[in-house]
Amino acid sequence: MSIPQHVAIIMDGNGRWAAQRGLPRIKGHKEGVRIAEEILEAASKAGVQHLSLYAFSTENWKRPALEVMGLMAILRMYLRIFLPRLMANNIRFHHLGALEGLPDGVQRDIQALEAKTAGNTGLTFHLAVNYGSRLEIVLAARRCVRDGLSPDEITEESLAARLWTAGTPDVDFLIRTSGELRISNFLLWQVAYAEIHVTDCLWPDFHAERFREALDIYASRERRFGGL
Ligand code: IPE
Ligand code: IPE
Ligand code: MG
């Protein structure tokens, strides 16, 4: 079976999952974190090499302050309890997004987790927090200028090497839960030829079994990359 090297997931539907149960949205986010752990382990076992999870976008700051604070608190808790799991599974942690703008504690926890797992050689877990794809591309363009590249030296390769995903293969498989048919500013450059799978399943219901079903769907796709 063909296994995607790089799987990216737009983890959507936590709020709706909570609303369906008459719970506050934050409960949906807590459940969502548990599912993220489950999927991380399933991806690692399946032989996926890169898993990118969209946790908080540059646009999510528009949400009510209480929800944003709750999300940041859950994130910190998660970054801390995660270390033993990552070490046990030989998983390397990598942040995608702008560190600046995040609360100091979150920045510190992200950097600590990256440093502590830097030597791991299994799956790389990219967590997108304060991530926006347009911002990523703008910052990469600025770096090209700062690095003194001439117009001819600005190529797909030299630009990609300045994205937060530098050194990571393009996304092979993009999954979005909860049925929305949009990309919401996630990895716009990197999904150029990704296979897309949208499921109505809400993120807190997206258990490992659902993930494995999605991998079967990927394996049945014929990829052409513009050729015949
Ligand atoms: C996804 O769930 C998690 C984040 C964007 C942080 P949502 O919070 O977007 O849940 P819905 O889309 O409102 O159901
Ligand atoms: C995308 O979900 C962002 C994350 C999953 C972190 P949103 O819920 O923010 O996206 P829209 O607003 O439905 O496009
Ligand atoms: Mg949403």
Short mmCIF file of C-alpha atoms and ligand atoms in Angstrom, two decimals:
data_model
loop_
_atom_site.label_atom_id
_atom_site.label_comp_id
_atom_site.label_asym_id
_atom_site.label_seq_id
_atom_site.Cartn_x
_atom_site.Cartn_y
_atom_site.Cartn_z
CA MET A 1 0.00 0.00 0.00
CA SER A 2 1.32 3.46 -0.84
CA ILE A 3 1.79 5.52 2.31
CA PRO A 4 1.92 9.32 2.02
CA GLN A 5 5.25 10.73 3.16
CA HIS A 6 3.66 13.95 4.39
CA VAL A 7 0.10 14.14 5.76
CA ALA A 8 -1.39 17.53 6.70
CA ILE A 9 -4.62 17.83 8.68
CA ILE A 10 -6.97 20.78 9.18
CA MET A 11 -8.40 19.72 12.53
CA ASP A 12 -11.81 21.36 12.34
CA GLY A 13 -15.11 20.89 14.17
CA ASN A 14 -14.22 21.06 17.87
CA GLY A 15 -16.76 23.82 18.52
CA ARG A 16 -19.57 21.99 16.70
CA TRP A 17 -18.75 18.76 18.52
CA ALA A 18 -19.12 20.57 21.86
CA ALA A 19 -22.29 22.42 20.78
CA GLN A 20 -23.92 19.12 19.81
CA ARG A 21 -23.44 17.99 23.40
CA GLY A 22 -24.47 21.25 25.02
CA LEU A 23 -20.86 21.76 26.22
CA PRO A 24 -18.70 24.90 26.09
CA ARG A 25 -16.45 25.11 23.01
CA ILE A 26 -13.35 24.67 25.14
CA LYS A 27 -14.42 21.11 25.99
CA GLY A 28 -14.35 20.38 22.29
CA HIS A 29 -10.79 21.69 22.08
CA LYS A 30 -9.73 19.49 25.01
CA GLU A 31 -11.19 16.43 23.32
CA GLY A 32 -9.53 17.54 20.10
CA VAL A 33 -6.12 17.41 21.74
CA ARG A 34 -6.70 13.81 22.80
CA ILE A 35 -7.53 12.90 19.23
CA ALA A 36 -4.41 14.71 17.99
CA GLU A 37 -2.32 12.44 20.26
CA GLU A 38 -4.13 9.37 18.95
CA ILE A 39 -3.60 10.36 15.32
CA LEU A 40 0.06 11.19 15.92
CA GLU A 41 0.67 7.69 17.19
CA ALA A 42 -1.36 6.11 14.38
CA ALA A 43 0.57 8.09 11.76
CA SER A 44 3.88 7.08 13.28
CA LYS A 45 2.86 3.41 13.32
CA ALA A 46 1.65 3.60 9.72
CA GLY A 47 5.06 4.82 8.56
CA VAL A 48 4.11 8.42 7.74
CA GLN A 49 7.28 10.55 7.93
CA HIS A 50 5.79 14.03 8.34
CA LEU A 51 2.51 14.92 10.04
CA SER A 52 1.42 18.58 10.01
CA LEU A 53 -1.49 19.49 12.28
CA TYR A 54 -3.20 22.88 12.05
CA ALA A 55 -3.91 23.93 15.63
CA PHE A 56 -4.21 27.74 15.53
CA SER A 57 -4.24 30.07 12.53
CA THR A 58 -3.16 33.70 12.27
CA GLU A 59 -6.87 34.40 11.74
CA ASN A 60 -7.98 32.57 14.90
CA TRP A 61 -6.95 35.62 16.99
CA LYS A 62 -10.29 37.07 15.85
CA ARG A 63 -12.09 34.69 18.22
CA PRO A 64 -13.34 35.84 21.65
CA ALA A 65 -10.46 36.44 24.09
CA LEU A 66 -11.74 33.76 26.43
CA GLU A 67 -11.58 31.08 23.75
CA VAL A 68 -8.12 32.20 22.62
CA MET A 69 -6.83 32.12 26.21
CA GLY A 70 -8.37 28.71 26.75
CA LEU A 71 -6.74 27.39 23.57
CA MET A 72 -3.33 28.73 24.62
CA ALA A 73 -3.70 27.13 28.06
CA ILE A 74 -4.62 23.76 26.54
CA LEU A 75 -1.70 24.07 24.15
CA ARG A 76 0.78 24.59 26.97
CA MET A 77 -0.56 21.64 28.91
CA TYR A 78 -0.31 19.51 25.81
CA LEU A 79 3.23 20.60 24.95
CA ARG A 80 4.30 19.51 28.43
CA ILE A 81 2.59 16.15 28.71
CA PHE A 82 3.72 15.29 25.24
CA LEU A 83 7.44 14.98 25.80
CA PRO A 84 7.51 11.38 27.13
CA ARG A 85 5.21 10.24 24.30
CA LEU A 86 7.42 11.86 21.68
CA MET A 87 10.57 10.36 23.16
CA ALA A 88 9.00 6.88 23.45
CA ASN A 89 8.00 6.99 19.78
CA ASN A 90 11.21 8.63 18.48
CA ILE A 91 9.16 11.60 17.19
CA ARG A 92 10.74 14.99 16.42
CA PHE A 93 8.67 18.08 17.19
CA HIS A 94 8.72 21.10 14.89
CA HIS A 95 6.71 24.31 15.05
CA LEU A 96 5.20 25.90 11.95
CA GLY A 97 4.22 29.54 12.34
CA ALA A 98 5.33 32.83 13.84
CA LEU A 99 6.70 32.48 17.36
CA GLU A 100 6.43 36.22 17.83
CA GLY A 101 2.90 37.10 18.86
CA LEU A 102 2.46 33.94 20.93
CA PRO A 103 2.42 34.26 24.74
CA ASP A 104 5.97 34.00 26.19
CA GLY A 105 5.20 30.73 27.97
CA VAL A 106 3.98 29.09 24.76
CA GLN A 107 7.11 30.29 22.93
CA ARG A 108 9.34 28.80 25.62
CA ASP A 109 7.48 25.47 25.65
CA ILE A 110 7.64 25.20 21.85
CA GLN A 111 11.36 25.91 21.79
CA ALA A 112 12.02 23.47 24.64
CA LEU A 113 10.10 20.68 22.92
CA GLU A 114 11.94 21.30 19.64
CA ALA A 115 15.29 21.21 21.41
CA LYS A 116 14.56 18.09 23.47
CA THR A 117 13.30 16.07 20.49
CA ALA A 118 15.82 17.38 17.92
CA GLY A 119 17.78 14.11 17.93
CA ASN A 120 14.75 11.87 17.25
CA THR A 121 14.79 10.21 13.86
CA GLY A 122 11.25 8.85 13.35
CA LEU A 123 8.22 10.87 12.28
CA THR A 124 8.46 14.66 12.35
CA PHE A 125 5.42 16.22 13.99
CA HIS A 126 4.85 19.75 12.67
CA LEU A 127 2.41 21.67 14.82
CA ALA A 128 1.02 24.80 13.16
CA VAL A 129 0.36 27.44 15.80
CA ASN A 130 -0.05 31.10 14.87
CA TYR A 131 0.36 29.80 11.33
CA GLY A 132 -0.76 31.55 8.16
CA SER A 133 0.42 30.46 4.75
CA ARG A 134 0.37 33.92 3.20
CA LEU A 135 2.45 35.28 6.07
CA GLU A 136 4.88 32.38 5.60
CA ILE A 137 5.32 33.22 1.91
CA VAL A 138 5.74 36.96 2.58
CA LEU A 139 8.39 36.26 5.23
CA ALA A 140 10.19 33.91 2.84
CA ALA A 141 10.22 36.61 0.15
CA ARG A 142 11.68 39.07 2.65
CA ARG A 143 14.39 36.57 3.54
CA CYS A 144 15.31 36.19 -0.12
CA VAL A 145 15.87 39.96 -0.24
CA ARG A 146 17.78 40.05 3.06
CA ASP A 147 19.98 37.17 1.87
CA GLY A 148 20.90 39.29 -1.15
CA LEU A 149 19.41 37.00 -3.83
CA SER A 150 19.27 38.47 -7.33
CA PRO A 151 15.92 38.21 -9.20
CA ASP A 152 17.22 35.21 -11.14
CA GLU A 153 18.21 33.47 -7.93
CA ILE A 154 14.61 33.57 -6.69
CA THR A 155 13.43 30.11 -7.72
CA GLU A 156 10.90 27.60 -6.44
CA GLU A 157 13.74 25.91 -4.57
CA SER A 158 15.31 29.02 -3.03
CA LEU A 159 11.91 30.32 -1.91
CA ALA A 160 10.82 26.93 -0.51
CA ALA A 161 14.10 26.78 1.41
CA ARG A 162 13.00 29.91 3.28
CA LEU A 163 9.52 28.71 4.26
CA TRP A 164 8.87 27.35 7.77
CA THR A 165 8.63 23.92 6.11
CA ALA A 166 12.17 24.17 4.66
CA GLY A 167 13.62 20.71 4.17
CA THR A 168 10.20 19.03 4.44
CA PRO A 169 8.72 17.30 1.38
CA ASP A 170 5.52 18.75 -0.13
CA VAL A 171 2.22 17.60 1.34
CA ASP A 172 1.04 14.34 -0.26
CA PHE A 173 -2.28 14.08 1.52
CA LEU A 174 -4.42 16.87 2.96
CA ILE A 175 -7.28 15.90 5.28
CA ARG A 176 -9.95 18.28 6.55
CA THR A 177 -12.53 17.19 9.09
CA SER A 178 -16.06 18.53 9.61
CA GLY A 179 -16.97 18.97 5.98
CA GLU A 180 -15.83 22.49 5.10
CA LEU A 181 -14.55 22.63 1.52
CA ARG A 182 -11.78 25.18 2.01
CA ILE A 183 -8.07 25.46 2.80
CA SER A 184 -8.26 28.32 5.35
CA ASN A 185 -4.71 29.59 4.70
CA PHE A 186 -2.96 26.26 5.43
CA LEU A 187 0.22 25.29 3.54
CA LEU A 188 -0.91 26.91 0.28
CA TRP A 189 2.48 26.48 -1.38
CA GLN A 190 3.06 22.97 -0.06
CA VAL A 191 -0.30 21.44 -1.12
CA ALA A 192 0.19 22.25 -4.81
CA TYR A 193 -0.23 18.57 -5.80
CA ALA A 194 -1.64 17.08 -2.59
CA GLU A 195 -4.52 14.64 -2.71
CA ILE A 196 -7.43 16.09 -0.74
CA HIS A 197 -9.82 14.24 1.54
CA VAL A 198 -12.67 16.06 3.29
CA THR A 199 -14.75 14.11 5.77
CA ASP A 200 -17.92 15.22 7.57
CA CYS A 201 -16.59 13.61 10.74
CA LEU A 202 -15.92 16.26 13.41
CA TRP A 203 -12.32 16.34 14.64
CA PRO A 204 -13.02 14.95 18.16
CA ASP A 205 -14.66 11.93 16.47
CA PHE A 206 -11.75 11.34 14.06
CA HIS A 207 -10.26 8.28 15.76
CA ALA A 208 -7.29 6.23 14.53
CA GLU A 209 -9.62 3.92 12.62
CA ARG A 210 -10.90 6.88 10.58
CA PHE A 211 -7.34 7.91 9.90
CA ARG A 212 -6.48 4.44 8.64
CA GLU A 213 -9.56 4.53 6.37
CA ALA A 214 -8.33 7.85 5.00
CA LEU A 215 -4.93 6.28 4.27
CA ASP A 216 -6.73 3.55 2.27
CA ILE A 217 -8.49 6.26 0.27
CA TYR A 218 -5.12 7.90 -0.42
CA ALA A 219 -3.67 4.58 -1.60
CA SER A 220 -6.50 4.21 -4.12
CA ARG A 221 -5.83 7.59 -5.75
CA GLU A 222 -3.94 7.98 -8.98
CA ARG A 223 -1.50 10.88 -8.81
CA ARG A 224 -0.39 12.46 -12.05
CA PHE A 225 1.43 15.70 -11.23
CA GLY A 226 0.32 17.18 -14.52
CA GLY A 227 1.71 14.30 -16.59
CA LEU A 228 -0.11 11.49 -18.35
C1 IPE B 1 -10.93 23.66 15.13
O1 IPE B 1 -12.22 23.64 15.64
C2 IPE B 1 -9.91 24.11 16.12
C3 IPE B 1 -9.43 25.50 15.94
C4 IPE B 1 -9.63 26.24 14.88
C5 IPE B 1 -8.66 26.06 17.01
P1 IPE B 1 -13.14 24.92 15.60
O2 IPE B 1 -12.96 25.67 16.87
O3 IPE B 1 -12.90 25.71 14.37
O4 IPE B 1 -14.58 24.25 15.58
P2 IPE B 1 -15.83 24.67 14.70
O5 IPE B 1 -15.37 24.81 13.30
O6 IPE B 1 -16.30 25.98 15.26
O7 IPE B 1 -16.79 23.57 14.89
C1 IPE B 2 -8.94 26.28 10.34
O1 IPE B 2 -10.15 26.17 10.96
C2 IPE B 2 -7.87 26.55 11.34
C3 IPE B 2 -7.54 25.44 12.21
C4 IPE B 2 -8.01 24.22 12.13
C5 IPE B 2 -6.57 25.74 13.23
P1 IPE B 2 -11.11 27.43 11.12
O2 IPE B 2 -12.33 26.93 11.82
O3 IPE B 2 -10.39 28.56 11.75
O4 IPE B 2 -11.41 27.81 9.60
P2 IPE B 2 -12.65 28.55 8.94
O5 IPE B 2 -12.85 29.83 9.70
O6 IPE B 2 -13.83 27.63 9.06
O7 IPE B 2 -12.24 28.75 7.52
MG MG B 3 -13.71 25.73 12.53
#
